Amino acid sequence: MRDGKERVRLSQCMIVKNEEKNIRRALSWGKDIVCEQIIVDTGSTDRTVEIAREMGAKVYYFQWCDDFSAAKNYAIEQAAGDWIAFLDADEYFSREDAEKLIDLLAEIEDSKLAEENPHLMIRCAWVQLDGEGRPFSVSVQDRIFRNLPEIRYSGRIHEQIGRWGGNEGPLVCID
């Protein structure tokens, strides 16, 4: 039987600006489990882009227009994976959770849950770092979702992921 990574294609996406202190950690959690890492830079003047490229991430540029959803949706449009993991550069999954993630997605794909709920999202815990790179907050949020055209962010600030395009409705979440 194939392992989860062979069965599930997960793209890690993030938008960044001047995150050289955080970008290594932000990319490290997914390095061994994702099929690609998509970085959308919104105007960095530090080494963020250089470090991301050194780590093998695909880097794209987005002209900042004061709209977080527009930048995040642009990142999603670059992704080839079946699933998206979208965290900010100062957030990351714990090593334990990252190791479980692909097997969980494979289990979902193999079950009727995915077939019956194509707009499935995963609500998960994440760790946020302060300006010095130290963990200061742990929270839960919908951060993993299928790569479908109708699942996108909305709201210029305090953006929320959801199902749009005439098919609005509740999403299935797994805690």
XYZ file of C-alpha atoms in Angstrom, residues 83-151:
69
model
C -5.183 20.157 -0.929
C -3.919 23.524 0.329
C -2.292 24.253 3.692
C -2.354 28.031 4.180
C -0.462 29.470 7.129
C 1.207 32.842 7.584
C 4.991 33.103 7.740
C 4.926 33.556 11.510
C 2.837 30.393 11.984
C 3.691 26.732 11.729
C 2.439 23.274 12.594
C 4.162 21.296 15.301
C 6.375 18.474 14.073
C 3.924 15.927 15.480
C 0.932 17.462 13.705
C 2.813 17.833 10.422
C 3.755 14.146 10.515
C 0.105 13.153 11.027
C -1.284 15.511 8.410
C -0.659 13.565 5.206
C -1.959 10.307 6.676
C -5.073 12.142 7.867
C -5.659 13.575 4.384
C -5.100 10.149 2.820
C -7.574 8.642 5.258
C -10.122 11.317 4.333
C -9.535 10.697 0.618
C -10.007 6.955 1.093
C -13.232 7.321 3.058
C -16.685 8.327 1.889
C -16.267 11.534 3.905
C -14.385 13.259 1.078
C -16.784 12.011 -1.571
C -19.838 13.121 0.400
C -18.289 16.459 1.453
C -16.161 17.842 -1.386
C -15.821 21.214 0.367
C -14.252 19.672 3.428
C -11.936 21.862 5.505
C -9.671 20.971 8.391
C -9.610 23.156 11.459
C -6.329 22.786 13.245
C -4.092 24.251 15.895
C -1.195 26.459 14.861
C 1.552 28.340 16.663
C 2.189 32.051 16.064
C 5.631 33.581 16.578
C 6.519 36.996 17.948
C 8.954 39.427 16.298
C 11.885 37.532 17.793
C 10.758 34.162 16.426
C 9.468 32.839 19.779
C 6.093 31.110 20.069
C 3.564 33.390 21.782
C 0.132 32.203 20.721
C -1.585 28.937 19.853
C -4.944 29.035 18.122
C -7.287 26.991 15.929
C -8.486 28.017 12.502
C -9.509 26.512 9.165
C -6.118 26.195 7.480
C -6.312 23.104 5.252
C -8.813 22.779 2.453
C -9.342 21.235 -0.944
C -7.967 23.081 -3.942
C -11.293 23.852 -5.602
C -12.159 27.039 -7.548
C -15.132 27.796 -5.314
C -13.077 27.745 -2.108
